[in-house]
Amino acid sequence: MAEDDADIDYGPLTGLIGTWTGDKGMDVAPEPDGTERSPYFETISFEAAGDVTNAESQVLAVVRYHQVVSRKSTGKVFHDQVGYWLWDAERSAVIQSLTIPRAVCVLAGGTFRGTPDPARGLVLEVAARLGDPDWGIIQSPFMRDQASTREFRHTLELRGNRLSYRETTVLDIYGRTFDHTDENELVRA
Ligand code: HEM
């Protein structure tokens, strides 16, 4: 893994690198008797993390991130997420790998629309589905049985110093299927 190579081309991920904050977040989460809506603020930091070569042929540029989300009503952190965004230039493919501390991991694949130039605006789009042989979801036995993540879809829009996203996590919980959604608008700190 090359960490400090200034020549690495992060493609459409280049414009993410930095620290972003936003306070227009809205989380829609399941409750046993309905739905909970929680306005939130957050910080997401993206770091250039070099590149890797897989099987001496696939080169991935690596951006590491950490997302820390707090409920507006209490000021307390209620979601923490770490992961990587990866760029495969040869295949024009974008990958997001993430883990959340509920014992759930997602490997979502997709692509981008627009140009890699963040000043002109671009959209990253990735998705994963439970049992999909390409882009999947791994969860603990407890989560599989009680709060299974079936699907994950994430669209992120980047234009200059503005970043917005919408993500849908489809859950099987409390005897129903629930679209757990999160969205926010951020600016570069
Ligand atoms: C900004 C992002 C997110 C926020 C603020 C958030 C917040 C929440 C909240 C408030 C709950 C309800 C918890 C409870 O009632 O105890 C919840 C449940 C859950 N979330 Fe998220 N979430 C986010 C993203 C995600 C992602 C990306 C995943 C997985 C890919 C995920 C998976 C789950 C699961 C499996 C549950 C069900 C567990 C439960 O309710 O007990 N969440 N989330």
Coordinates of C-alpha atoms and ligand atoms in Angstrom, one line a residue:
M1 CA 0.0 0.0 0.0
A2 CA 1.4 3.4 -1.0
E3 CA 0.3 6.0 1.6
D4 CA 1.9 9.3 0.8
D5 CA 2.1 9.3 -3.0
A6 CA 1.1 12.7 -4.2
D7 CA 0.5 11.3 -7.7
I8 CA -2.4 9.1 -6.7
D9 CA -5.5 9.9 -8.7
Y10 CA -8.6 9.7 -6.5
G11 CA -10.9 10.3 -9.5
P12 CA -14.4 11.3 -8.4
L13 CA -13.4 10.9 -4.8
T14 CA -10.9 13.7 -4.9
G15 CA -13.4 16.4 -4.0
L16 CA -14.4 14.5 -0.8
I17 CA -11.1 14.8 0.9
G18 CA -11.4 17.1 3.9
T19 CA -13.7 17.6 6.9
W20 CA -17.3 18.4 6.4
T21 CA -20.0 19.6 8.8
G22 CA -23.8 19.8 8.5
D23 CA -26.7 20.5 10.7
K24 CA -29.7 19.9 8.5
G25 CA -29.8 16.1 9.0
M26 CA -33.0 14.1 9.3
D27 CA -33.0 10.4 10.5
V28 CA -36.1 8.3 10.1
A29 CA -35.7 5.2 12.3
P30 CA -38.0 2.3 13.4
E31 CA -39.6 2.1 16.7
P32 CA -41.7 -0.9 17.9
D33 CA -44.9 1.2 17.7
G34 CA -44.1 3.4 14.7
T35 CA -41.4 5.8 13.4
E36 CA -39.0 8.1 15.1
R37 CA -37.7 11.3 13.3
S38 CA -34.5 12.8 14.7
P39 CA -33.0 16.0 13.4
Y40 CA -29.2 15.8 13.6
F41 CA -25.9 17.4 13.0
E42 CA -22.7 15.7 12.0
T43 CA -19.1 15.8 11.0
I44 CA -17.6 13.6 8.3
S45 CA -13.9 13.5 7.7
F46 CA -12.4 12.0 4.6
E47 CA -8.7 11.3 4.3
A48 CA -6.6 10.4 1.4
A49 CA -5.2 6.9 2.2
G50 CA -3.1 6.0 -0.8
D51 CA -3.8 3.1 -3.1
V52 CA -3.7 -0.7 -3.1
T53 CA -3.1 -3.3 -5.8
N54 CA -5.2 -6.5 -5.7
A55 CA -3.8 -9.6 -7.4
E56 CA -1.2 -7.5 -9.1
S57 CA -3.8 -6.1 -11.5
Q58 CA -6.7 -4.1 -9.8
V59 CA -5.6 -0.7 -8.5
L60 CA -7.9 1.0 -6.0
A61 CA -7.5 4.6 -4.7
V62 CA -8.5 4.7 -1.1
V63 CA -10.3 7.4 0.9
R64 CA -10.8 6.6 4.5
Y65 CA -13.7 8.2 6.4
H66 CA -15.3 8.6 9.8
Q67 CA -18.9 9.9 10.3
V68 CA -20.1 11.1 13.7
V69 CA -23.7 12.0 14.0
S70 CA -25.5 13.7 17.0
R71 CA -29.1 14.2 17.8
K72 CA -30.1 17.8 17.9
S73 CA -32.4 17.3 20.8
T74 CA -29.7 16.0 23.2
G75 CA -26.4 16.9 21.6
K76 CA -25.4 13.3 22.0
V77 CA -23.8 11.0 19.4
F78 CA -26.3 8.5 18.2
H79 CA -24.6 7.1 15.1
D80 CA -20.9 6.4 14.4
Q81 CA -19.7 5.0 11.1
V82 CA -16.2 4.2 9.7
G83 CA -15.3 3.0 6.3
Y84 CA -13.6 3.5 2.9
W85 CA -14.6 4.9 -0.4
L86 CA -12.6 3.2 -3.2
W87 CA -12.1 4.2 -6.8
D88 CA -11.3 1.6 -9.5
A89 CA -10.3 3.8 -12.5
E90 CA -10.0 1.0 -15.0
R91 CA -13.6 -0.2 -14.4
S92 CA -15.0 3.3 -13.6
A93 CA -16.3 1.7 -10.4
V94 CA -17.0 3.3 -7.0
I95 CA -17.1 1.2 -3.9
Q96 CA -18.1 2.1 -0.3
S97 CA -17.3 -0.3 2.5
L98 CA -18.7 0.6 5.9
T99 CA -19.2 -0.7 9.3
I100 CA -21.5 0.5 12.1
P101 CA -21.2 -0.5 15.8
R102 CA -24.4 -2.6 15.7
A103 CA -22.4 -5.4 14.2
V104 CA -23.4 -4.7 10.6
C105 CA -21.0 -4.3 7.6
V106 CA -21.9 -3.3 4.1
L107 CA -19.9 -3.5 0.8
A108 CA -21.8 -1.4 -1.7
G109 CA -20.8 -1.0 -5.3
G110 CA -21.7 1.5 -8.0
T111 CA -20.5 4.3 -10.1
F112 CA -20.5 8.1 -10.5
R113 CA -22.3 10.5 -12.8
G114 CA -20.8 13.8 -14.0
T115 CA -17.1 14.6 -14.2
P116 CA -14.5 13.9 -11.6
D117 CA -14.1 17.7 -11.3
P118 CA -16.0 18.6 -8.0
A119 CA -16.3 22.2 -9.2
R120 CA -18.7 21.0 -11.9
G121 CA -20.7 18.7 -9.7
L122 CA -20.9 15.0 -9.5
V123 CA -23.0 12.2 -8.0
L124 CA -21.7 9.0 -6.4
E125 CA -24.2 6.1 -6.3
V126 CA -23.7 2.8 -4.5
A127 CA -26.0 -0.1 -3.4
A128 CA -25.8 -3.4 -1.6
R129 CA -28.4 -6.2 -1.0
L130 CA -28.4 -9.0 1.5
G131 CA -27.4 -12.2 -0.3
D132 CA -26.1 -10.4 -3.4
P133 CA -23.0 -12.2 -4.6
D134 CA -21.4 -9.0 -5.7
W135 CA -22.3 -6.3 -3.2
G136 CA -23.5 -7.6 0.1
I137 CA -24.3 -7.1 3.7
I138 CA -22.9 -9.1 6.7
Q139 CA -24.5 -8.9 10.1
S140 CA -24.3 -10.6 13.5
P141 CA -26.7 -13.5 14.2
F142 CA -28.7 -11.3 16.5
M143 CA -29.1 -8.6 13.9
R144 CA -29.9 -11.1 11.2
D145 CA -32.8 -12.5 13.4
Q146 CA -34.1 -9.3 15.1
A147 CA -33.2 -6.3 12.9
S148 CA -32.0 -7.5 9.6
T149 CA -30.5 -5.1 7.0
R150 CA -31.9 -6.2 3.7
E151 CA -30.7 -3.4 1.4
F152 CA -28.6 -0.3 1.4
R153 CA -28.7 2.5 -1.1
H154 CA -26.6 5.7 -1.0
T155 CA -26.5 8.7 -3.3
L156 CA -24.0 11.4 -2.6
E157 CA -23.9 14.8 -4.5
L158 CA -20.8 16.9 -4.5
R159 CA -20.5 20.4 -5.8
G160 CA -17.5 22.5 -4.8
N161 CA -17.7 22.9 -1.0
R162 CA -21.2 21.5 -0.7
L163 CA -22.0 17.9 -0.1
S164 CA -25.4 16.3 0.3
Y165 CA -26.5 12.7 0.6
R166 CA -29.5 10.5 1.0
E167 CA -29.2 6.9 2.2
T168 CA -31.9 4.3 2.6
T169 CA -31.3 1.2 4.8
V170 CA -34.1 -1.3 4.3
L171 CA -34.7 -3.2 7.6
D172 CA -36.8 -6.2 8.7
I173 CA -37.6 -5.2 12.2
Y174 CA -40.6 -5.5 14.6
G175 CA -42.4 -7.7 12.2
R176 CA -42.3 -5.3 9.2
T177 CA -40.1 -3.9 6.5
F178 CA -39.0 -0.4 7.2
D179 CA -37.1 2.2 5.1
H180 CA -34.6 3.7 7.6
T181 CA -33.5 6.9 5.9
D182 CA -30.9 9.5 6.5
E183 CA -30.1 12.7 4.6
N184 CA -28.1 15.8 5.2
E185 CA -26.3 18.8 3.6
L186 CA -22.8 19.6 4.6
V187 CA -20.2 22.2 3.9
R188 CA -16.4 22.0 4.0
A189 CA -15.2 23.0 7.5
Ligands
HEM1 C1 -26.8 9.1 9.6 C2 -26.9 7.8 9.7 C3 -27.7 7.0 10.7 C4 -28.4 7.4 11.8 C5 -28.4 8.8 12.4 C6 -29.0 6.3 12.4 C7 -29.8 6.3 13.5 C8 -30.6 5.2 13.9 C9 -31.5 5.2 15.0 C10 -31.9 6.4 15.9 C11 -32.0 4.0 15.1 C12 -33.1 3.5 16.1 C13 -32.3 3.0 17.3 C14 -33.1 2.6 18.5 O1 -34.3 2.7 18.5 O2 -32.5 2.1 19.4 C15 -31.4 3.2 14.1 C16 -31.6 1.8 14.0 C17 -30.9 1.0 13.1 N1 -30.0 1.4 12.2 FE1 -29.4 3.3 11.9 N2 -28.7 5.2 11.6 C18 -28.0 5.6 10.5 C19 -27.4 4.8 9.5 C20 -27.5 3.5 9.5 C21 -26.8 2.6 8.5 C22 -25.9 3.1 7.4 C23 -27.1 1.4 8.8 C24 -26.7 0.1 8.2 C25 -26.2 0.0 7.0 C26 -28.0 1.4 10.0 C27 -28.6 0.3 10.5 C28 -29.5 0.3 11.6 C29 -30.1 -0.9 12.1 C30 -29.9 -2.3 11.6 C31 -31.0 -0.4 13.0 C32 -32.0 -1.3 13.8 C33 -31.6 -1.5 15.2 C34 -32.6 -1.0 16.2 O3 -33.4 -0.1 15.9 O4 -32.6 -1.5 17.4 N3 -28.2 2.7 10.3 N4 -30.5 3.9 13.4

